[in-house]
PDB file of C-alpha atoms in Angstrom:
ATOM      1  CA  MET A   8     -30.839-107.409  96.223  1.00 45.00           C
ATOM      2  CA  THR A   9     -31.866-110.856  94.566  1.00 48.00           C
ATOM      3  CA  ASP A  10     -33.580-110.549  91.210  1.00 55.00           C
ATOM      4  CA  THR A  11     -37.004-112.071  90.872  1.00 50.00           C
ATOM      5  CA  ILE A  12     -38.474-113.319  87.764  1.00 50.00           C
ATOM      6  CA  GLU A  13     -42.069-114.115  86.654  1.00 46.00           C
ATOM      7  CA  PRO A  14     -43.564-117.578  86.108  1.00 41.00           C
ATOM      8  CA  LEU A  15     -43.518-118.581  82.296  1.00 41.00           C
ATOM      9  CA  ARG A  16     -46.442-116.894  80.337  1.00 42.00           C
ATOM     10  CA  ALA A  17     -47.353-116.947  76.762  1.00 40.00           C
ATOM     11  CA  LYS A  18     -47.632-113.712  74.545  1.00 47.00           C
ATOM     12  CA  ALA A  19     -50.354-113.769  72.051  1.00 42.00           C
ATOM     13  CA  THR A  20     -49.733-113.830  68.352  1.00 45.00           C
ATOM     14  CA  PRO A  21     -50.636-110.479  66.788  1.00 46.00           C
ATOM     15  CA  PRO A  22     -53.715-110.562  64.571  1.00 40.00           C
ATOM     16  CA  GLY A  23     -53.102-111.056  60.916  1.00 43.00           C
ATOM     17  CA  LEU A  24     -49.962-113.168  61.383  1.00 43.00           C
ATOM     18  CA  ASP A  25     -50.033-116.396  59.269  1.00 43.00           C
ATOM     19  CA  ASP A  26     -49.617-119.164  61.743  1.00 38.00           C
ATOM     20  CA  SER A  27     -47.690-121.115  59.136  1.00 37.00           C
ATOM     21  CA  VAL A  28     -44.653-119.100  59.981  1.00 42.00           C
ATOM     22  CA  MET A  29     -44.801-119.847  63.643  1.00 41.00           C
ATOM     23  CA  SER A  30     -42.371-122.225  65.038  1.00 45.00           C
ATOM     24  CA  PRO A  31     -43.881-125.144  66.930  1.00 40.00           C
ATOM     25  CA  ARG A  32     -41.174-125.480  69.366  1.00 48.00           C
ATOM     26  CA  LEU A  33     -42.338-124.066  72.669  1.00 49.00           C
ATOM     27  CA  VAL A  34     -40.457-124.512  75.972  1.00 51.00           C
ATOM     28  CA  ALA A  35     -42.047-126.320  78.883  1.00 48.00           C
ATOM     29  CA  GLU A  36     -42.491-124.475  82.202  1.00 49.00           C
ATOM     30  CA  ASN A  37     -39.773-126.647  83.973  1.00 55.00           C
ATOM     31  CA  SER A  38     -37.298-126.640  81.058  1.00 81.00           C
ATOM     32  CA  ARG A  39     -33.750-125.719  81.916  1.00 91.00           C
ATOM     33  CA  GLY A  40     -31.701-123.538  79.375  1.00 97.00           C
ATOM     34  CA  LEU A  41     -32.265-120.277  77.347  1.00 98.00           C
ATOM     35  CA  TYR A  42     -35.146-120.212  75.102  1.00 97.00           C
ATOM     36  CA  ALA A  43     -36.557-117.811  72.579  1.00 97.00           C
ATOM     37  CA  ASN A  44     -40.036-118.614  71.619  1.00 97.00           C
ATOM     38  CA  ASN A  45     -41.748-117.612  68.422  1.00 97.00           C
ATOM     39  CA  MET A  46     -40.157-114.149  68.460  1.00 97.00           C
ATOM     40  CA  GLY A  47     -41.548-111.466  66.090  1.00 98.00           C
ATOM     41  CA  LYS A  48     -40.476-108.025  65.425  1.00 98.00           C
ATOM     42  CA  ARG A  49     -41.371-105.306  62.869  1.00 96.00           C
ATOM     43  CA  PHE A  50     -39.485-102.094  62.041  1.00 94.00           C
ATOM     44  CA  LYS A  51     -41.569 -99.448  60.275  1.00 90.00           C
ATOM     45  CA  LYS A  52     -44.182-101.974  59.396  1.00 88.00           C
ATOM     46  CA  ARG A  53     -41.531-104.298  57.785  1.00 93.00           C
ATOM     47  CA  PRO A  54     -41.398-107.701  59.418  1.00 95.00           C
ATOM     48  CA  VAL A  55     -37.869-108.615  60.536  1.00 96.00           C
ATOM     49  CA  LEU A  56     -38.572-111.617  62.518  1.00 97.00           C
ATOM     50  CA  ARG A  57     -41.556-113.911  62.009  1.00 96.00           C
ATOM     51  CA  GLY A  58     -42.066-116.543  64.534  1.00 96.00           C
ATOM     52  CA  VAL A  59     -38.500-117.587  65.227  1.00 97.00           C
ATOM     53  CA  SER A  60     -37.524-120.042  67.946  1.00 97.00           C
ATOM     54  CA  LEU A  61     -34.216-121.181  69.245  1.00 97.00           C
ATOM     55  CA  SER A  62     -32.539-122.605  72.357  1.00 97.00           C
ATOM     56  CA  ILE A  63     -29.222-123.031  74.004  1.00 97.00           C
ATOM     57  CA  GLN A  64     -28.245-125.378  76.802  1.00 97.00           C
ATOM     58  CA  ARG A  65     -25.399-124.996  79.323  1.00 97.00           C
ATOM     59  CA  GLY A  66     -22.166-126.483  77.856  1.00 97.00           C
ATOM     60  CA  GLU A  67     -23.371-126.126  74.311  1.00 98.00           C
ATOM     61  CA  VAL A  68     -22.057-123.954  71.354  1.00 98.00           C
ATOM     62  CA  VAL A  69     -24.700-122.763  69.007  1.00 98.00           C
ATOM     63  CA  GLY A  70     -24.529-120.794  65.798  1.00 97.00           C
ATOM     64  CA  LEU A  71     -27.093-118.436  64.278  1.00 96.00           C
ATOM     65  CA  LEU A  72     -26.324-117.876  60.712  1.00 94.00           C
ATOM     66  CA  GLY A  73     -27.869-116.350  57.669  1.00 90.00           C
ATOM     67  CA  PRO A  74     -27.604-113.663  54.923  1.00 88.00           C
ATOM     68  CA  ASN A  75     -27.329-110.046  55.716  1.00 86.00           C
ATOM     69  CA  GLY A  76     -30.708-108.701  56.714  1.00 87.00           C
ATOM     70  CA  ALA A  77     -31.877-112.119  57.755  1.00 90.00           C
ATOM     71  CA  GLY A  78     -32.723-111.147  61.309  1.00 92.00           C
ATOM     72  CA  LYS A  79     -29.772-112.351  63.222  1.00 93.00           C
ATOM     73  CA  THR A  80     -28.907-109.205  65.112  1.00 92.00           C
ATOM     74  CA  THR A  81     -32.436-108.646  65.898  1.00 95.00           C
ATOM     75  CA  CYS A  82     -32.571-112.006  67.579  1.00 96.00           C
ATOM     76  CA  PHE A  83     -29.512-111.245  69.691  1.00 94.00           C
ATOM     77  CA  TYR A  84     -30.913-107.830  70.688  1.00 95.00           C
ATOM     78  CA  ILE A  85     -34.160-109.418  71.839  1.00 97.00           C
ATOM     79  CA  ILE A  86     -32.301-112.189  73.840  1.00 97.00           C
ATOM     80  CA  THR A  87     -30.098-109.698  75.577  1.00 95.00           C
ATOM     81  CA  GLY A  88     -32.879-107.237  76.291  1.00 96.00           C
ATOM     82  CA  LEU A  89     -31.589-104.487  74.129  1.00 95.00           C
ATOM     83  CA  ILE A  90     -34.996-104.389  72.425  1.00 96.00           C
ATOM     84  CA  LEU A  91     -38.445-105.928  73.083  1.00 97.00           C
ATOM     85  CA  PRO A  92     -40.180-108.354  70.851  1.00 98.00           C
ATOM     86  CA  ASP A  93     -43.561-107.424  69.374  1.00 97.00           C
ATOM     87  CA  TYR A  94     -44.529-110.862  70.345  1.00 97.00           C
ATOM     88  CA  GLY A  95     -43.054-114.188  71.571  1.00 97.00           C
ATOM     89  CA  THR A  96     -41.111-114.935  74.819  1.00 97.00           C
ATOM     90  CA  VAL A  97     -37.515-115.182  76.213  1.00 97.00           C
ATOM     91  CA  VAL A  98     -37.372-117.889  78.739  1.00 97.00           C
ATOM     92  CA  LEU A  99     -34.465-118.736  81.212  1.00 97.00           C
ATOM     93  CA  ASP A 100     -34.823-122.036  83.151  1.00 96.00           C
ATOM     94  CA  GLY A 101     -38.549-121.905  82.744  1.00 94.00           C
ATOM     95  CA  ASN A 102     -39.014-118.443  83.839  1.00 95.00           C
ATOM     96  CA  ASP A 103     -40.183-115.559  81.533  1.00 97.00           C
ATOM     97  CA  ILE A 104     -37.691-112.873  81.303  1.00 97.00           C
ATOM     98  CA  THR A 105     -39.015-111.091  78.193  1.00 97.00           C
ATOM     99  CA  ASP A 106     -39.725-107.811  79.853  1.00 96.00           C
ATOM    100  CA  LEU A 107     -36.727-107.575  82.041  1.00 97.00           C
ATOM    101  CA  PRO A 108     -33.973-105.028  81.234  1.00 96.00           C
ATOM    102  CA  MET A 109     -30.537-105.953  79.959  1.00 95.00           C
ATOM    103  CA  TYR A 110     -28.835-105.407  83.413  1.00 92.00           C
ATOM    104  CA  ARG A 111     -31.163-107.777  85.068  1.00 95.00           C
ATOM    105  CA  ARG A 112     -30.654-110.468  82.514  1.00 96.00           C
ATOM    106  CA  ALA A 113     -26.977-110.072  83.225  1.00 93.00           C
ATOM    107  CA  ARG A 114     -27.490-110.594  86.820  1.00 92.00           C
ATOM    108  CA  LEU A 115     -29.384-113.827  85.938  1.00 95.00           C
ATOM    109  CA  GLY A 116     -26.506-115.092  84.019  1.00 96.00           C
ATOM    110  CA  ILE A 117     -26.856-113.882  80.463  1.00 97.00           C
ATOM    111  CA  GLY A 118     -23.545-112.414  79.132  1.00 94.00           C
ATOM    112  CA  TYR A 119     -23.288-110.399  75.823  1.00 93.00           C
ATOM    113  CA  LEU A 120     -20.093-109.595  73.880  1.00 90.00           C
ATOM    114  CA  PRO A 121     -20.983-107.093  70.958  1.00 87.00           C
ATOM    115  CA  GLN A 122     -19.035-106.925  67.698  1.00 81.00           C
ATOM    116  CA  GLU A 123     -17.634-103.427  68.583  1.00 81.00           C
ATOM    117  CA  ALA A 124     -14.816-103.137  71.106  1.00 79.00           C
ATOM    118  CA  SER A 125     -16.510-103.179  74.525  1.00 85.00           C
ATOM    119  CA  ILE A 126     -13.519-102.578  76.729  1.00 89.00           C
ATOM    120  CA  PHE A 127     -12.639 -99.304  78.275  1.00 92.00           C
ATOM    121  CA  ARG A 128      -9.776 -98.172  76.102  1.00 91.00           C
ATOM    122  CA  GLY A 129      -8.371 -95.755  78.739  1.00 93.00           C
ATOM    123  CA  LEU A 130      -8.115 -98.419  81.487  1.00 97.00           C
ATOM    124  CA  THR A 131      -5.622-101.160  81.899  1.00 98.00           C
ATOM    125  CA  VAL A 132      -6.440-104.880  81.328  1.00 98.00           C
ATOM    126  CA  GLU A 133      -6.637-105.537  85.043  1.00 98.00           C
ATOM    127  CA  ASN A 134      -8.849-102.476  85.713  1.00 98.00           C
ATOM    128  CA  ASN A 135     -11.228-103.460  82.958  1.00 97.00           C
ATOM    129  CA  ILE A 136     -11.867-106.591  84.842  1.00 97.00           C
ATOM    130  CA  ARG A 137     -12.067-104.967  88.241  1.00 97.00           C
ATOM    131  CA  ALA A 138     -14.822-102.648  86.780  1.00 95.00           C
ATOM    132  CA  VAL A 139     -17.213-105.527  86.543  1.00 94.00           C
ATOM    133  CA  LEU A 140     -15.997-107.232  89.642  1.00 96.00           C
ATOM    134  CA  GLU A 141     -16.600-104.165  91.747  1.00 95.00           C
ATOM    135  CA  VAL A 142     -20.367-104.421  90.778  1.00 92.00           C
ATOM    136  CA  VAL A 143     -20.821-108.005  91.263  1.00 91.00           C
ATOM    137  CA  GLU A 144     -18.500-108.849  94.233  1.00 92.00           C
ATOM    138  CA  GLU A 145     -18.624-106.880  97.463  1.00 93.00           C
ATOM    139  CA  SER A 146     -15.589-108.650  99.045  1.00 95.00           C
ATOM    140  CA  HIS A 147     -12.327-106.851  98.136  1.00 96.00           C
ATOM    141  CA  SER A 148     -10.218-109.948  98.800  1.00 96.00           C
ATOM    142  CA  ARG A 149     -12.746-112.140  96.689  1.00 96.00           C
ATOM    143  CA  ARG A 150     -12.567-109.590  93.907  1.00 96.00           C
ATOM    144  CA  GLU A 151      -8.756-109.760  93.740  1.00 97.00           C
ATOM    145  CA  ALA A 152      -8.823-113.516  93.908  1.00 97.00           C
ATOM    146  CA  VAL A 153     -11.302-113.663  90.968  1.00 97.00           C
ATOM    147  CA  LEU A 154      -9.076-111.095  89.000  1.00 98.00           C
ATOM    148  CA  GLU A 155      -5.922-113.234  89.470  1.00 98.00           C
ATOM    149  CA  SER A 156      -7.698-116.317  88.463  1.00 97.00           C
ATOM    150  CA  LEU A 157      -9.150-114.788  85.211  1.00 97.00           C
ATOM    151  CA  LEU A 158      -5.749-113.199  84.328  1.00 98.00           C
ATOM    152  CA  GLY A 159      -4.145-116.600  84.644  1.00 96.00           C
ATOM    153  CA  GLU A 160      -7.019-118.542  83.077  1.00 94.00           C
ATOM    154  CA  PHE A 161      -6.821-116.399  79.884  1.00 94.00           C
ATOM    155  CA  SER A 162      -2.978-116.146  79.797  1.00 94.00           C
ATOM    156  CA  ILE A 163      -3.079-112.258  80.081  1.00 97.00           C
ATOM    157  CA  THR A 164      -1.392-111.737  83.324  1.00 98.00           C
ATOM    158  CA  HIS A 165       1.670-110.253  81.584  1.00 97.00           C
ATOM    159  CA  LEU A 166      -0.699-107.708  80.037  1.00 98.00           C
ATOM    160  CA  ARG A 167      -2.399-106.781  83.294  1.00 98.00           C
ATOM    161  CA  ARG A 168      -0.967-102.976  83.265  1.00 98.00           C
ATOM    162  CA  THR A 169      -1.218-102.668  79.564  1.00 98.00           C
ATOM    163  CA  PRO A 170      -3.801 -99.950  78.389  1.00 97.00           C
ATOM    164  CA  ALA A 171      -6.487-101.638  76.484  1.00 95.00           C
ATOM    165  CA  LEU A 172      -5.863 -99.358  73.571  1.00 94.00           C
ATOM    166  CA  ALA A 173      -2.452-100.987  72.976  1.00 96.00           C
ATOM    167  CA  LEU A 174      -3.872-104.502  72.672  1.00 94.00           C
ATOM    168  CA  SER A 175      -3.993-106.622  69.516  1.00 88.00           C
ATOM    169  CA  GLY A 176      -7.260-107.798  68.078  1.00 82.00           C
ATOM    170  CA  GLY A 177      -6.752-111.402  69.627  1.00 83.00           C
ATOM    171  CA  GLU A 178      -5.549-109.969  72.965  1.00 90.00           C
ATOM    172  CA  ARG A 179      -8.559-107.721  73.116  1.00 89.00           C
ATOM    173  CA  ARG A 180     -10.892-110.656  72.664  1.00 87.00           C
ATOM    174  CA  ARG A 181      -9.279-112.586  75.602  1.00 91.00           C
ATOM    175  CA  VAL A 182      -9.749-109.533  77.846  1.00 95.00           C
ATOM    176  CA  GLU A 183     -13.319-109.051  76.663  1.00 93.00           C
ATOM    177  CA  ILE A 184     -14.228-112.710  77.440  1.00 93.00           C
ATOM    178  CA  ALA A 185     -12.419-112.606  80.804  1.00 95.00           C
ATOM    179  CA  ARG A 186     -14.250-109.446  81.729  1.00 95.00           C
ATOM    180  CA  ALA A 187     -17.505-111.094  80.657  1.00 94.00           C
ATOM    181  CA  LEU A 188     -16.720-114.161  82.915  1.00 95.00           C
ATOM    182  CA  ALA A 189     -16.112-111.715  85.851  1.00 95.00           C
ATOM    183  CA  SER A 190     -20.029-111.640  86.263  1.00 93.00           C
ATOM    184  CA  ASP A 191     -20.221-115.620  86.356  1.00 94.00           C
ATOM    185  CA  PRO A 192     -22.689-116.055  83.480  1.00 96.00           C
ATOM    186  CA  ASN A 193     -24.269-119.227  82.467  1.00 97.00           C
ATOM    187  CA  PHE A 194     -24.800-118.090  78.866  1.00 98.00           C
ATOM    188  CA  ILE A 195     -22.764-115.790  76.485  1.00 97.00           C
ATOM    189  CA  LEU A 196     -23.884-114.362  73.176  1.00 96.00           C
ATOM    190  CA  LEU A 197     -21.005-113.538  70.842  1.00 94.00           C
ATOM    191  CA  ASP A 198     -21.723-111.122  68.103  1.00 91.00           C
ATOM    192  CA  GLU A 199     -19.411-111.369  65.078  1.00 86.00           C
ATOM    193  CA  PRO A 200     -16.524-112.588  67.225  1.00 85.00           C
ATOM    194  CA  PHE A 201     -14.134-113.458  64.318  1.00 80.00           C
ATOM    195  CA  ALA A 202     -14.389-109.801  62.974  1.00 75.00           C
ATOM    196  CA  GLY A 203     -11.223-107.779  63.343  1.00 67.00           C
ATOM    197  CA  ILE A 204      -8.993-110.497  64.410  1.00 71.00           C
ATOM    198  CA  ASP A 205      -6.145-111.909  62.178  1.00 76.00           C
ATOM    199  CA  PRO A 206      -6.041-115.582  60.943  1.00 79.00           C
ATOM    200  CA  ILE A 207      -3.682-116.777  63.787  1.00 79.00           C
ATOM    201  CA  ALA A 208      -6.060-115.277  66.257  1.00 78.00           C
ATOM    202  CA  VAL A 209      -8.839-117.153  64.786  1.00 82.00           C
ATOM    203  CA  GLY A 210      -7.354-120.360  65.804  1.00 84.00           C
ATOM    204  CA  ASP A 211      -6.798-118.875  69.385  1.00 85.00           C
ATOM    205  CA  PHE A 212     -10.485-117.894  69.631  1.00 85.00           C
ATOM    206  CA  ARG A 213     -11.511-121.364  68.782  1.00 88.00           C
ATOM    207  CA  ASP A 214      -9.748-122.434  71.803  1.00 90.00           C
ATOM    208  CA  LEU A 215     -11.358-119.771  73.919  1.00 90.00           C
ATOM    209  CA  VAL A 216     -14.894-120.996  72.715  1.00 93.00           C
ATOM    210  CA  ALA A 217     -13.886-124.616  73.619  1.00 93.00           C
ATOM    211  CA  HIS A 218     -12.784-123.372  77.018  1.00 93.00           C
ATOM    212  CA  LEU A 219     -16.126-121.620  77.726  1.00 95.00           C
ATOM    213  CA  LYS A 220     -17.911-124.991  76.774  1.00 96.00           C
ATOM    214  CA  ASP A 221     -15.621-126.717  79.110  1.00 96.00           C
ATOM    215  CA  ARG A 222     -16.751-124.292  81.778  1.00 95.00           C
ATOM    216  CA  ASP A 223     -20.290-125.541  81.208  1.00 97.00           C
ATOM    217  CA  ILE A 224     -21.256-122.120  79.668  1.00 98.00           C
ATOM    218  CA  GLY A 225     -23.740-121.986  76.909  1.00 98.00           C
ATOM    219  CA  VAL A 226     -22.489-119.964  73.798  1.00 98.00           C
ATOM    220  CA  LEU A 227     -24.486-118.574  70.970  1.00 98.00           C
ATOM    221  CA  ILE A 228     -22.560-117.258  68.004  1.00 96.00           C
ATOM    222  CA  THR A 229     -23.502-115.168  65.112  1.00 92.00           C
ATOM    223  CA  ASP A 230     -20.835-114.381  62.488  1.00 85.00           C
ATOM    224  CA  HIS A 231     -20.437-113.802  58.615  1.00 82.00           C
ATOM    225  CA  ASN A 232     -17.670-116.069  58.817  1.00 80.00           C
ATOM    226  CA  VAL A 233     -19.525-119.342  58.013  1.00 86.00           C
ATOM    227  CA  ARG A 234     -16.727-121.663  57.875  1.00 85.00           C
ATOM    228  CA  ASP A 235     -14.920-120.586  61.071  1.00 86.00           C
ATOM    229  CA  THR A 236     -18.327-120.478  62.933  1.00 91.00           C
ATOM    230  CA  LEU A 237     -19.373-123.937  61.752  1.00 94.00           C
ATOM    231  CA  ASP A 238     -15.969-125.345  62.878  1.00 92.00           C
ATOM    232  CA  VAL A 239     -16.659-124.410  66.537  1.00 94.00           C
ATOM    233  CA  VAL A 240     -20.431-125.064  66.977  1.00 97.00           C
ATOM    234  CA  ASP A 241     -22.181-128.175  68.062  1.00 97.00           C
ATOM    235  CA  ARG A 242     -25.271-127.193  66.077  1.00 97.00           C
ATOM    236  CA  ALA A 243     -26.629-124.115  64.227  1.00 97.00           C
ATOM    237  CA  TYR A 244     -29.657-122.374  63.046  1.00 97.00           C
ATOM    238  CA  ILE A 245     -29.957-120.869  59.681  1.00 95.00           C
ATOM    239  CA  ILE A 246     -32.313-117.821  59.529  1.00 94.00           C
ATOM    240  CA  HIS A 247     -33.537-116.411  56.223  1.00 93.00           C
ATOM    241  CA  ASP A 248     -36.021-113.636  55.634  1.00 93.00           C
ATOM    242  CA  GLY A 249     -36.970-113.470  59.286  1.00 95.00           C
ATOM    243  CA  MET A 250     -37.825-117.132  59.459  1.00 95.00           C
ATOM    244  CA  MET A 251     -35.864-120.141  60.677  1.00 95.00           C
ATOM    245  CA  LEU A 252     -34.880-122.229  57.644  1.00 93.00           C
ATOM    246  CA  MET A 253     -33.035-125.030  59.356  1.00 94.00           C
ATOM    247  CA  GLU A 254     -31.547-126.369  62.678  1.00 96.00           C
ATOM    248  CA  GLY A 255     -28.878-129.037  62.615  1.00 96.00           C
ATOM    249  CA  ALA A 256     -25.374-130.291  63.023  1.00 97.00           C
ATOM    250  CA  PRO A 257     -22.823-128.347  60.833  1.00 96.00           C
ATOM    251  CA  GLU A 258     -22.423-131.219  58.368  1.00 95.00           C
ATOM    252  CA  ASP A 259     -26.146-131.422  57.873  1.00 95.00           C
ATOM    253  CA  ILE A 260     -26.397-127.683  57.252  1.00 94.00           C
ATOM    254  CA  ILE A 261     -23.630-127.887  54.721  1.00 93.00           C
ATOM    255  CA  ASN A 262     -25.088-130.504  52.677  1.00 93.00           C
ATOM    256  CA  ASN A 263     -28.589-129.116  52.760  1.00 92.00           C
ATOM    257  CA  GLU A 264     -29.715-127.922  49.342  1.00 92.00           C
ATOM    258  CA  ASP A 265     -32.171-125.218  50.611  1.00 90.00           C
ATOM    259  CA  VAL A 266     -29.380-123.742  52.739  1.00 90.00           C
ATOM    260  CA  ARG A 267     -26.830-123.822  49.935  1.00 89.00           C
ATOM    261  CA  ARG A 268     -29.277-122.127  47.663  1.00 88.00           C
ATOM    262  CA  VAL A 269     -30.036-119.032  49.801  1.00 84.00           C
ATOM    263  CA  TYR A 270     -26.979-118.838  51.844  1.00 83.00           C
ATOM    264  CA  LEU A 271     -23.794-120.891  51.240  1.00 72.00           C
TER     265      LEU A 271
END
């Protein structure tokens, strides 16, 4: 069954919100890309996000950085559909997907790789990838062809019959990304991708991110490792106290006095 999505619509700003914290960047109805517009969220009456907007295009690597408690994870959860915003919209290629559940967003091309290990530890590498292919591809021959292609593309063919629990941190990341690509996403959100991998694997992961970009996939990364994240992104957003502090190229962010004061 083909998923349908509603035309773009706006969600009202809740009463009492100061318009000065609202981001002015709104997406046009015919805009391509993934947009989060003026997102707001409260937990137990505490504002966690206050009018945050960001965007990602295909073939672009974007960072979302900020201190602990700034709202980065909440942004990710709203974009992927794990939680709903109190106000604001999530828009994919000009269509409002704010109210769609996570599985429908995945069908529309939004992938998510959480910080925690997401592979099935009791399955082999190849069966981890098959588990996704069996959901998205009806043809057995096509599933096997895509499986072989992904194993080769990520240099994990030699690990195909290895149980996932026996993988190193870097190997696990390769398998997780290969499995994420089995659903043929246009965008992937990577939550703390540098966590739990050794320094050698960090360089390997940089190559994986560059490979995703070459595949014309839009990548959004959040990580506590500022240096490694800024090394791989085209641009980044800095979020502080639930509001967007700055957007810019890595060198501009590093040299910004406000960013250095509250974050770097």
